[in-house]
Coordinates of C-alpha atoms in Angstrom, one line a residue:
Chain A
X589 CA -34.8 74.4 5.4
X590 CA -35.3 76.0 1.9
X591 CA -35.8 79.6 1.7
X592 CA -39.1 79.0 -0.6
X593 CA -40.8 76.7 2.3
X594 CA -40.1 79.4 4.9
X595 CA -41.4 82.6 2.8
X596 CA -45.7 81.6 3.6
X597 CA -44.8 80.9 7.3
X598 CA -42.8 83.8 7.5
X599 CA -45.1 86.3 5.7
X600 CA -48.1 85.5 7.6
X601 CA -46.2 85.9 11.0
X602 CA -45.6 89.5 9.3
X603 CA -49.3 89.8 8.3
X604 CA -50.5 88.8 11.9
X605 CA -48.2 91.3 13.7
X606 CA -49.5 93.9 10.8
X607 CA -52.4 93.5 11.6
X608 CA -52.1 94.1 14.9
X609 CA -50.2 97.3 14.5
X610 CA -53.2 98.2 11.6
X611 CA -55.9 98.2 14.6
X612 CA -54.0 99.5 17.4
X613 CA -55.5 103.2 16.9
X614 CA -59.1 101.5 16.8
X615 CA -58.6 100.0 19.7
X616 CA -57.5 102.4 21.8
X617 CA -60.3 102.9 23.8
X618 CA -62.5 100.5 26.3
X619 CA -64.9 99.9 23.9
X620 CA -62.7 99.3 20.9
X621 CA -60.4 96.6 22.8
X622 CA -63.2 94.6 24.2
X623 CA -65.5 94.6 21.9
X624 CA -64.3 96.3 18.4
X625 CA -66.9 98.9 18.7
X626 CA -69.7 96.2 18.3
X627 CA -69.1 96.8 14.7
X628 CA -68.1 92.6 13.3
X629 CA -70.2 91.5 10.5
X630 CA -71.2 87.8 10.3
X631 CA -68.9 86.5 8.1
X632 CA -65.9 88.0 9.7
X633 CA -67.2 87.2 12.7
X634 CA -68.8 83.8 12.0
X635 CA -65.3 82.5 10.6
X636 CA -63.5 84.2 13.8
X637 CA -65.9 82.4 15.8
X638 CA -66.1 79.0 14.6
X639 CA -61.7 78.9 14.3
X640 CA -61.7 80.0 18.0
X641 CA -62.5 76.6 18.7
X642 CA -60.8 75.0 16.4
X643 CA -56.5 75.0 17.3
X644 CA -53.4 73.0 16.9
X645 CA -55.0 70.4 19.3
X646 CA -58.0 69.9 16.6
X647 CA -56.5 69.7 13.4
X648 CA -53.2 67.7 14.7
X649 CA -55.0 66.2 17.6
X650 CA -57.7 65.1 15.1
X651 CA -55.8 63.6 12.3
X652 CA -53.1 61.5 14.7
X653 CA -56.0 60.4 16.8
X654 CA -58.3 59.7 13.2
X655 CA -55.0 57.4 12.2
X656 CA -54.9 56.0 15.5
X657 CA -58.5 54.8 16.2
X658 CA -61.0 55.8 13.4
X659 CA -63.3 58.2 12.8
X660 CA -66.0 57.3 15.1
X661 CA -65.3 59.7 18.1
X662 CA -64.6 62.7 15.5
X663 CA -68.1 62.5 13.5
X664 CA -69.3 62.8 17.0
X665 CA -67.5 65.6 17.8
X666 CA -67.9 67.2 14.0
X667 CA -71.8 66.6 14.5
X668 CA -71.8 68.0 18.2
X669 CA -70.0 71.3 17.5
X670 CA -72.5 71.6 14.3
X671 CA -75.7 71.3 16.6
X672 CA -74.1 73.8 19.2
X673 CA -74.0 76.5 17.0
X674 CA -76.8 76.0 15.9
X675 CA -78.5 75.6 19.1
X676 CA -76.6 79.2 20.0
X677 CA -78.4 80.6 16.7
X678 CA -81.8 80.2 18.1
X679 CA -81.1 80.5 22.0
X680 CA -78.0 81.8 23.0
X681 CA -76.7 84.3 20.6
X682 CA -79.6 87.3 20.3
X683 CA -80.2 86.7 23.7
X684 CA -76.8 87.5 25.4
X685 CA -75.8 90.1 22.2
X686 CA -79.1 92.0 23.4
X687 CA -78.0 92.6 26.8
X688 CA -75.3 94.5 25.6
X689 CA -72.2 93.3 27.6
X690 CA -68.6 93.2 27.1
X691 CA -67.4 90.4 28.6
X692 CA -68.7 87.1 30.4
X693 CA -68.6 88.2 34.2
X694 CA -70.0 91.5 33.3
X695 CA -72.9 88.8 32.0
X696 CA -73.0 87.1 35.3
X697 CA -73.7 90.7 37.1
X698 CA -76.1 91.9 34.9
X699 CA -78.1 88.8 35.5
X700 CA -77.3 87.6 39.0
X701 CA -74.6 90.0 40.8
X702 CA -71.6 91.3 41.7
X703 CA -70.3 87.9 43.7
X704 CA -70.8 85.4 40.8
X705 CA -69.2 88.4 38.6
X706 CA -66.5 88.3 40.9
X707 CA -66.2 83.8 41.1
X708 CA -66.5 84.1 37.2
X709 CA -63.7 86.2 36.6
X710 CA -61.6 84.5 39.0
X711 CA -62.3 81.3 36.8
X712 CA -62.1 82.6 33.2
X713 CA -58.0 84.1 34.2
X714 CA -57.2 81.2 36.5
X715 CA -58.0 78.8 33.8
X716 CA -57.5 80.5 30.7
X717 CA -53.7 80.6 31.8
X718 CA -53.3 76.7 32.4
X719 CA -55.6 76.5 28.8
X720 CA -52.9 78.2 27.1
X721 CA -49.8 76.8 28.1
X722 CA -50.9 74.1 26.3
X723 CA -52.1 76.5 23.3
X724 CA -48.8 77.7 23.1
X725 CA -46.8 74.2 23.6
X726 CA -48.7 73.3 20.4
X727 CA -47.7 76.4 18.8
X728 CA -44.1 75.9 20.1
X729 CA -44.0 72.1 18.7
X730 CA -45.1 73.4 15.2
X731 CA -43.0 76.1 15.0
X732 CA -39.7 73.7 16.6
X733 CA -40.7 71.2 13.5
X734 CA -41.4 73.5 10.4
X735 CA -38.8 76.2 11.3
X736 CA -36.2 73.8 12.8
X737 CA -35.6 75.8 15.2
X738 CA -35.4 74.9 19.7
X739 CA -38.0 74.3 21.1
X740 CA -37.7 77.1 24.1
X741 CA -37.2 79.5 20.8
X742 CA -40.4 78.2 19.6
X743 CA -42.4 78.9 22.6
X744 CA -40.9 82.5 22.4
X745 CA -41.9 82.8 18.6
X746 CA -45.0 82.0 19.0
X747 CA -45.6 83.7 22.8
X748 CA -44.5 86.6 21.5
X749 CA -46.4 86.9 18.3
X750 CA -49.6 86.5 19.2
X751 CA -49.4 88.6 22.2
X752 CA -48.4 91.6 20.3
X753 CA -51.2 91.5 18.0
X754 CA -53.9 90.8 21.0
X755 CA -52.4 93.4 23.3
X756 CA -52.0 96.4 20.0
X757 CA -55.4 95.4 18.1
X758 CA -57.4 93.9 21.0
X759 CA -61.0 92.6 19.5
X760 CA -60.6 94.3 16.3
X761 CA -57.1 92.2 15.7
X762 CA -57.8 88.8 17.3
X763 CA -61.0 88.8 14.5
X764 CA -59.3 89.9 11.7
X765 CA -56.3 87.8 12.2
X766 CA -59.3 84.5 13.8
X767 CA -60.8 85.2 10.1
X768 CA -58.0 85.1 7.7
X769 CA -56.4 81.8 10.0
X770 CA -59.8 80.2 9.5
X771 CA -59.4 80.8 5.3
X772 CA -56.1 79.7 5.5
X773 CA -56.9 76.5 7.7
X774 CA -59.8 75.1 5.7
X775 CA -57.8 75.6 2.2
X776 CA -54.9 73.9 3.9
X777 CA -57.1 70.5 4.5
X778 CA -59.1 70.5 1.4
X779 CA -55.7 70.9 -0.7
X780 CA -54.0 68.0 1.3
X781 CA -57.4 66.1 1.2
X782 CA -57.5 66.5 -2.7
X783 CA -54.0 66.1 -3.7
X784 CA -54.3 62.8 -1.3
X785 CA -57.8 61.7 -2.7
X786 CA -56.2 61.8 -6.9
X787 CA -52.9 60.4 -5.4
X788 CA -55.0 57.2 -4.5
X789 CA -56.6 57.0 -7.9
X790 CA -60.0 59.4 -7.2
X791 CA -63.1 58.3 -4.7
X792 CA -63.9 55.5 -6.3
X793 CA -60.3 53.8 -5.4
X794 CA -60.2 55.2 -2.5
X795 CA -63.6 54.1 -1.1
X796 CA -62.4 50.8 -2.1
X797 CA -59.1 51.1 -0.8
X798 CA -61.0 51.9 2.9
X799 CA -63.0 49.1 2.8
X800 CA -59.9 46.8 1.9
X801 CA -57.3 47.9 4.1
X802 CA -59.0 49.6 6.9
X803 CA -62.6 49.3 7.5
X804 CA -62.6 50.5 10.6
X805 CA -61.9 53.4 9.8
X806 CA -65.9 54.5 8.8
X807 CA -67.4 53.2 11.6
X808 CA -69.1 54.7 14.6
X809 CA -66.5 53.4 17.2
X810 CA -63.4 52.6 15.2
X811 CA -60.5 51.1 17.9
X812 CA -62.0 53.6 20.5
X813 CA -65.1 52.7 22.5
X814 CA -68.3 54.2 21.8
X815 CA -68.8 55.7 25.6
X816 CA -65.6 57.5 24.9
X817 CA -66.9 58.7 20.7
X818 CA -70.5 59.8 22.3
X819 CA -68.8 61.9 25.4
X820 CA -66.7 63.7 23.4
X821 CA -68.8 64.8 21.4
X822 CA -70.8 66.2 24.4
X823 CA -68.2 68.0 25.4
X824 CA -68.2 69.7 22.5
X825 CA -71.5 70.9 21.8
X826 CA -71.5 72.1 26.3
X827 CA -67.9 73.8 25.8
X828 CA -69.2 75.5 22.7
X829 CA -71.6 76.8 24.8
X830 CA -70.1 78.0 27.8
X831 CA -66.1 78.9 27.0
X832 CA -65.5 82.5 27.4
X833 CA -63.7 82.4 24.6
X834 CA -66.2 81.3 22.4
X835 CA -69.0 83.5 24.0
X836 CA -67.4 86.6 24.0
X837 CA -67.5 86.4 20.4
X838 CA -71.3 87.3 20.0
X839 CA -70.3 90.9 22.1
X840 CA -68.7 92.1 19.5
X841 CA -71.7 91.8 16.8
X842 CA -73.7 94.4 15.2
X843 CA -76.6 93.9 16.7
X844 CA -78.6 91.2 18.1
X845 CA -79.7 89.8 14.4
X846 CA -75.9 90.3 13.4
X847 CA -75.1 87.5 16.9
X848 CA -77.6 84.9 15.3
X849 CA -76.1 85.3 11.6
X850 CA -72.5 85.0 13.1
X851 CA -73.4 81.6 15.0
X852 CA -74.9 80.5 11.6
X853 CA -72.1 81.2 10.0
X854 CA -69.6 79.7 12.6
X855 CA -71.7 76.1 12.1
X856 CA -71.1 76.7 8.2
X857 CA -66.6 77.0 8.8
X858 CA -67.4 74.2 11.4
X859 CA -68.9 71.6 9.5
X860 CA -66.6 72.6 6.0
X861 CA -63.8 71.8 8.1
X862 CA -64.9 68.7 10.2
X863 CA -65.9 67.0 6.4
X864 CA -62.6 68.1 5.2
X865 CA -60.2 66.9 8.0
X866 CA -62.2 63.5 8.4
X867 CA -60.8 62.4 5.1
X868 CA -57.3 63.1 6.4
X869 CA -55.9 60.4 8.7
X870 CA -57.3 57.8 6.3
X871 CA -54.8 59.1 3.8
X872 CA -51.9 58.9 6.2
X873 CA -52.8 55.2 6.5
X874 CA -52.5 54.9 3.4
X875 CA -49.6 57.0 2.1
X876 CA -47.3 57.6 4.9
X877 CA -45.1 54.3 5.4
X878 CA -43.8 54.6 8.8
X879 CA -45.4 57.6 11.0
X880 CA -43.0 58.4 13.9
X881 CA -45.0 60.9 15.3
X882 CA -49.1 60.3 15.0
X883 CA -49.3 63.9 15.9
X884 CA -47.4 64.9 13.7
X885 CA -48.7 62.8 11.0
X886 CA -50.8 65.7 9.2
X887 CA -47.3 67.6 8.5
X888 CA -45.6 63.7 7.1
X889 CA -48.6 63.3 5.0
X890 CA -48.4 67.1 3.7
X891 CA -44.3 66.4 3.2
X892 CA -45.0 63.1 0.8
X893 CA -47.9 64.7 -1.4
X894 CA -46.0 68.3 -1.8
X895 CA -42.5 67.3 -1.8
X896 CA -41.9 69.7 -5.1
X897 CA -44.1 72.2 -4.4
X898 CA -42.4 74.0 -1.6
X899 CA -44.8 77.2 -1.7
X900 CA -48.2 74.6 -0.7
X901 CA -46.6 73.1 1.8
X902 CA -44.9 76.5 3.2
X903 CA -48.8 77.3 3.1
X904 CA -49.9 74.4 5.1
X905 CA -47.2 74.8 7.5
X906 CA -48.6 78.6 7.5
X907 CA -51.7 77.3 8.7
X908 CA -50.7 75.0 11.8
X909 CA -49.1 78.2 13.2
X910 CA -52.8 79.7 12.4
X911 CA -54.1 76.8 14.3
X912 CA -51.9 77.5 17.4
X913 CA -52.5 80.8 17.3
X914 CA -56.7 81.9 16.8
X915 CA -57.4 80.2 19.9
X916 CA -54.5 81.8 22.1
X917 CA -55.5 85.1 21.0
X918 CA -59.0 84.9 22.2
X919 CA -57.5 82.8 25.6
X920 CA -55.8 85.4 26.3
X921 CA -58.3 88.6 25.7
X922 CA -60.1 87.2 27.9
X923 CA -57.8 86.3 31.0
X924 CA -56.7 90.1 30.9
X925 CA -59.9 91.7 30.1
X926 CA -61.4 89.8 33.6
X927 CA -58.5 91.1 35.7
X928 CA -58.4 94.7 34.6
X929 CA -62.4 95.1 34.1
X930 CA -64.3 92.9 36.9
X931 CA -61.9 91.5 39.2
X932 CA -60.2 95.0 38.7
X933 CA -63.4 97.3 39.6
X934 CA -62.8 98.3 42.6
X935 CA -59.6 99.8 41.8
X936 CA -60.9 101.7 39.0
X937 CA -63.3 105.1 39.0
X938 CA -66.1 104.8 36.9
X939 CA -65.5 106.0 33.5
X940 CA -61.8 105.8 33.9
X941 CA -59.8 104.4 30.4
X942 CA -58.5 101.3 31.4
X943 CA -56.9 100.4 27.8
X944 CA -53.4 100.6 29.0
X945 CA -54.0 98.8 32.2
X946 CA -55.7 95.9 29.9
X947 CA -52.4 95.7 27.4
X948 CA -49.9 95.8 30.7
X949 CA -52.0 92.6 31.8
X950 CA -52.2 91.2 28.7
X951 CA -48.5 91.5 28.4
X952 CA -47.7 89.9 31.8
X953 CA -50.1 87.2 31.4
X954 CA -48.4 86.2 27.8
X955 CA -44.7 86.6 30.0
X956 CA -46.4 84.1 32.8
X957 CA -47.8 81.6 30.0
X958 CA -44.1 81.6 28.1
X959 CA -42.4 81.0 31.2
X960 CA -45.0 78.1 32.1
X961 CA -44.7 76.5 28.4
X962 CA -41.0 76.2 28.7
X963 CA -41.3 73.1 31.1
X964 CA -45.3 72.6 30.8
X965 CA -47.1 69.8 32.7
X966 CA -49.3 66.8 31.3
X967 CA -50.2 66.2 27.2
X968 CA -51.6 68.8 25.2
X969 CA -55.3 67.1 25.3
X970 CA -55.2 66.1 28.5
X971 CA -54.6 69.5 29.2
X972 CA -57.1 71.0 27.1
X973 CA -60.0 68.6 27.6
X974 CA -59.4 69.5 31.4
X975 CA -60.1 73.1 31.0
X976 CA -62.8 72.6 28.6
X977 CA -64.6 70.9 31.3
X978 CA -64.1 72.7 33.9
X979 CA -65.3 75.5 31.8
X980 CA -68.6 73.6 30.9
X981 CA -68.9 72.7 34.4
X982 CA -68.4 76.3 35.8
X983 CA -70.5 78.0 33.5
X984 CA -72.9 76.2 31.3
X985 CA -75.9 75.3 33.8
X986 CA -75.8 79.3 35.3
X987 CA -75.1 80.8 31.5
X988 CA -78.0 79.3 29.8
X989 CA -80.0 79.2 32.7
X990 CA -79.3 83.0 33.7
X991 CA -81.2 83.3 30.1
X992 CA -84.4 81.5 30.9
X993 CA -84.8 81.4 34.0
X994 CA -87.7 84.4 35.5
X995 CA -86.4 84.8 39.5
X996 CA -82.6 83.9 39.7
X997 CA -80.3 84.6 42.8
X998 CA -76.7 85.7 42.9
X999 CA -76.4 82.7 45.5
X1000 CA -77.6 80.3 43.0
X1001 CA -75.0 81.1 40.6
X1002 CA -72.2 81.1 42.9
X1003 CA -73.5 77.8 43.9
X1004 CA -73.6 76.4 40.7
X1005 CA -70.5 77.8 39.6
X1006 CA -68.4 76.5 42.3
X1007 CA -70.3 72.4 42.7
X1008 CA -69.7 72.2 38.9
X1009 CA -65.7 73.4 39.0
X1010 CA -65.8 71.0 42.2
X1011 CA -67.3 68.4 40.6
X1012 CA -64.8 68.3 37.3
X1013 CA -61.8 68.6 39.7
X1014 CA -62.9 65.7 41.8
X1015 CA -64.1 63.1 38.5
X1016 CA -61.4 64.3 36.1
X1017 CA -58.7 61.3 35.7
X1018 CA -55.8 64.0 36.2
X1019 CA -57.2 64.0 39.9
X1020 CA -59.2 60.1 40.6
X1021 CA -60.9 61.1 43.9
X1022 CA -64.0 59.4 42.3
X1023 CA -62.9 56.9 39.7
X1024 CA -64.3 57.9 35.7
X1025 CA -62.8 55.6 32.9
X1026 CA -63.0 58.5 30.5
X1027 CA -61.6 62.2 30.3
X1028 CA -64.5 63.5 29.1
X1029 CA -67.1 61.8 31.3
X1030 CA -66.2 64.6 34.0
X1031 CA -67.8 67.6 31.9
X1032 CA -71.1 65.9 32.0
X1033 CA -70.8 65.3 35.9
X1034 CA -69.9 68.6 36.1
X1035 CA -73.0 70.0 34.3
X1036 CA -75.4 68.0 36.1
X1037 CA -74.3 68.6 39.5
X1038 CA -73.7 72.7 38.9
X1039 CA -77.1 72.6 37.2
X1040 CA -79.0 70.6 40.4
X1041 CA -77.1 73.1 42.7
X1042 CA -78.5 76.0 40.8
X1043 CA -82.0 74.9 41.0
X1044 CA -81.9 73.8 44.6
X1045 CA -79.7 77.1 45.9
X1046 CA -82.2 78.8 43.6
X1047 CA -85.5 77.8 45.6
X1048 CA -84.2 79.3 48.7
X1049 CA -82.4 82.4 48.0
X1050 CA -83.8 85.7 47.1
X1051 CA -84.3 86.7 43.8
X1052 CA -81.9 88.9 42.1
X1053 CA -82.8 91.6 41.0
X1054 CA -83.9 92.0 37.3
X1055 CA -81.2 92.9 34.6
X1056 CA -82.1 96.2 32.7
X1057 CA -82.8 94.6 29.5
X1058 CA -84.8 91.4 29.0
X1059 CA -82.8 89.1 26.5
X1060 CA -84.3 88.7 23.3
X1061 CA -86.5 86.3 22.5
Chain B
X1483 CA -81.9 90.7 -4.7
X1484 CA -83.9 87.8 -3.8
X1485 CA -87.2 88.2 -2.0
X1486 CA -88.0 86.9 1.4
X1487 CA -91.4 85.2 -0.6
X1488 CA -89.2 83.7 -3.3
X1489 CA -86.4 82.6 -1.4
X1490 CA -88.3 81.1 1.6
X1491 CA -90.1 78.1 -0.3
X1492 CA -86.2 76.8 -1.8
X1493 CA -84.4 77.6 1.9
X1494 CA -87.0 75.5 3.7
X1495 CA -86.6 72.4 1.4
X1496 CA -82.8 72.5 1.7
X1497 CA -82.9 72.7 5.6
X1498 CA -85.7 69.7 5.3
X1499 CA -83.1 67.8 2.9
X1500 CA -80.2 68.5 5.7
X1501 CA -82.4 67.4 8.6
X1502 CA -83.6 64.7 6.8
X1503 CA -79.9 63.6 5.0
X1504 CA -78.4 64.4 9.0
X1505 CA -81.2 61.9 10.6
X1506 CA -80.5 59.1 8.0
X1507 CA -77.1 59.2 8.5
X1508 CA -77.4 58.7 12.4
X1509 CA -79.8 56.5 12.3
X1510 CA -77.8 54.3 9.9
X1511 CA -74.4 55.4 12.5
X1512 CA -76.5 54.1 15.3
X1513 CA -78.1 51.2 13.7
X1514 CA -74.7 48.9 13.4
X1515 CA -74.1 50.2 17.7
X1516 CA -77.1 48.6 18.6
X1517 CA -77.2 45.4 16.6
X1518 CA -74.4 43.2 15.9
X1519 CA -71.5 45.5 14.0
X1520 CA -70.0 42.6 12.4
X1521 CA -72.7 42.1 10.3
X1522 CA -73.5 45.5 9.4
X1523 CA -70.1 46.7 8.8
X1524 CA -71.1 47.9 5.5
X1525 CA -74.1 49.8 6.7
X1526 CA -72.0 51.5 9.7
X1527 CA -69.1 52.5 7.2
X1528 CA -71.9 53.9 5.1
X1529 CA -74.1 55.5 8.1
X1530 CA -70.6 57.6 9.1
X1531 CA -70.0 59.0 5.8
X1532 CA -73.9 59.7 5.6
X1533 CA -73.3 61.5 9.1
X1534 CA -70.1 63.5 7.8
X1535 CA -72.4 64.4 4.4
X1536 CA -75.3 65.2 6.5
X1537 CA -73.6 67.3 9.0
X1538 CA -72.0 69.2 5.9
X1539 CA -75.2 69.9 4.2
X1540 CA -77.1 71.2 7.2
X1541 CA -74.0 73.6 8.2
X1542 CA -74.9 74.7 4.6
X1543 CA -78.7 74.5 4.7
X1544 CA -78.2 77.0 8.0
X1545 CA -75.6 79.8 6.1
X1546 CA -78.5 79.9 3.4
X1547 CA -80.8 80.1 5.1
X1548 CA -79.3 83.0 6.8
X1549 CA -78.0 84.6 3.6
X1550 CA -81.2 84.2 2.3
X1551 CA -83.2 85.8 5.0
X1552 CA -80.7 88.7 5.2
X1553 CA -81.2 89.0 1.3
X1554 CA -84.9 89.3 1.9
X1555 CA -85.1 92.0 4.8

């Protein structure tokens, strides 16, 4: 591998880990680390935001999945993850930024109590640790490919990287670094797009070139069904909404008018991106003679248009790593920060500094997840469409309700919490207790069941009492 | 510096053009599901690049709007 190809790759490794080491003093207290002294603007933010949801498994998983089946399941997806954000503009965002908490149990107790604190917590680290060892065995097959290096030393690459910059810089770093992988991720597709686009002849010849040699490709269910296109896309727009990872985001705003322009900003990232990448896998198809790999098809398609410029595709390759890498960061913030600061309370006096304790954990946790990578179980999607859903079914139903609803009970939430984990465990097709023909089908179960427990739990406990600050309207 | 009188007449039309580009192109996505797709291959491959453009412009309809009313406070 040339020296020229590895330079971008290599430099922004450098620049992540910099940055890091830039914000370490900054977040060196409580406040700093969890939330970067509420001081992200929306741009910053927005971009951090909308790239924590976006990873290897999206843009790979997209365009080998594009090359396989169509488009038809992604513009539901693109078009769901749009309307989430901004759904969480107007309804979600002001409202949990004004209650001015730091992480998503700490949400949980303000509004219902200490036991669904207590349940969430549990949740967020239990599955945020199974959520990245697929993370980081995308990272790892990236990193095996572009640097040509083993696969065990790509799994220790990128383990290692991105858990020195979240345990030095904490909120401050994993934004900064979220922010400058989303920049480098969108310019990545719309070069390849482009240079693919004037390769065929311009959109003229390669509209026609679609509608020649592969018109499924623009339709609404391409090879895949539509049950499969519409679910997805579901589970996109509920997981937006209720993954830790993506919430905690809105903490770290401003202020509460700050939360709403970050979301805003996050659908604008979002949808560049989705209407770049869709563009992609059709261009495989057409340029790419044999693909061995479909998911690797995005880096064969990237080899044939910049075979002679080794610095663009060094730059692309750069921003695959960045893929891996801005949803780990965030993964892992949050599996640490629920140990050390609510399953960790009672341990703790009030008051007491707990930045240390948070980077020790944060440390461990990326040691656990390297040594769980190294012989992972199940496919990267499989993986990661599980713990989206059992996110959505954990938390969706007692998040957004938590926000509306006047007299809510601890009890409820725990209730809800629990049926909808329950409920994704039993449907999903990794365990067929109750037979669903698609992976995401069990998200949906999920919500419906944790919501009908909430509401029924709801009616016959006692009310918690109020949170000190009303949400905002 | 724009005002929040000046820009709010231009911001609104552009979020009515992404609502209304975004509804077009689901409606012509959703059209092709319903009926027979055969026939209206054409008007499906055209519905999901109306979809894709629509979802584009409204992501874009909401950062200026935002920008905008920012600008104005």
């Amino acid at each position: 591998m040339s020296y020229h190809l590895l330079l971008i790759p290599v430099l922004y490794i450098l620049a992540m880990l910099g940055v890091g080491v830039y914000y370490s003093d900054e977040a060196s207290s409580d406040e700093g680390f969890l939330v970067a002294d509420r001081r992200i603007g929306s741009v910053v933010g927005g971009g951090a935001l909308a790239v924590t949801f976006v990873s290897t498994s999206s843009l790979l998983g997209l365009v080998s999945a594009g090359y396989r089946i169509g488009i038809g399941f992604h513009v539901f997806a693109a078009v769901g993850s749009v309307l989430a954000f901004v759904f969480a503009m107007f309804f979600v965002a002001p409202q949990i930024r004004s209650l001015d908490v730091s992480t998503l149990p700490e949400y949980f107790e303000v509004r219902f109590g200490e036991r669904s604190k207590r349940l969430s917590a549990l949740i967020v680290a239990l599955i945020m640790v199974i959520y990245l060892v697929a993370q980081v065995r995308g990272g790892a097959l990236v990193a095996e490919y572009i640097l040509d290096i083993s696969y065990v030393k790509g799994v220790l690459l990128a383990g290692i990287v991105f858990t020195l910059y979240t345990l030095l810089g904490g909120m401050y770093a994993i934004t900064v670094t979220s922010f400058i992988q989303a920049c480098l991720m969108i310019l990545s597709v719309t070069l390849v797009a482009v240079a693919g686009i004037s390769e065929i002849g311009g959109a003229g010849a390669f509209l026609q070139q679609v509608s020649s040699q592969a018109n499924f490709y623009f339709t609404s269910t391409g090879h895949a069904g539509l049950g499969y296109a519409m679910s997805f896309g579901v589970l996109m727009f509920l997981a937006i909404l209720s993954s830790p990872h993506v919430i905690f985001r809105y903490f770290a705003s401003k202020d509460v008018e700050t939360a709403r322009s970050t979301a805003s900003m996050a659908t604008l990232f979002t949808g560049v991106f989705y209407f770049v990448v869709a563009f992609v896998p059709v261009l495989v198809i057409f340029l790419v003679t044999n693909v061995a790999t479909p998911d690797q098809a995005f880096l064969e398609l990237s080899q044939v248009l910049f075979q002679n410029s080794p610095f663009v595709l060094g730059l692309i390759f750069a921003s695959i790593l960045a893929a891996a890498m801005s949803t780990s960061d965030a993964m892992l913030m949050n599996a640490a920060t629920s140990v050390v600061y609510d399953l960790g309370d009672p341990w703790f006096d009030d008051g007491q500094d707990r930045t240390n304790y948070v980077r020790a954990v944060t440390l461990l946790i990326g040691i656990v997840v390297v040594a769980l990578t190294i012989s992972p179980p199940g496919l990267i999607l499989a993986i990661v469409i599980l713990a989206l859903s059992l996110f959505v079914g954990a938390f969706f139903a007692p998040l957004m309700l938590g926000l509306w609803v006047e007299d809510r009970s601890d009890e409820a939430a725990v209730a809800g919490m629990l049926c909808g984990v329950l409920a994704v465990a039993v449907t999903h097709p990794t365990t067929p207790l109750v037979k669903v023909s698609e992976d995401p089908y069990a998200a949906i179960i999920g919500v419906t069941v944790s919501t009908v427990a909430f509401l029924v739990v709801n009616q016959f406990a006692n009310p918690a009492p109020k949170g000190s600050e009303q949400p905002a309207p | 510096m724009v005002s929040q009188s000046t820009a709010q007449p231009s911001v609104t039309s552009h979020r009515r053009a992404a609502y209304s580009f975004l509804l077009l192109g689901v409606i012509l996505y959703v059209v092709p599901v319903l009926f027979k797709q055969q026939i209206l291959d054409g008007a499906a491959q055209f519905g999901t690049l109306a979809a894709l453009f629509g979802m584009l412009f409204l992501s874009i309809a909401v950062a200026v709007y935002t920008v905008s009313r920012e600008g104005g406070e």
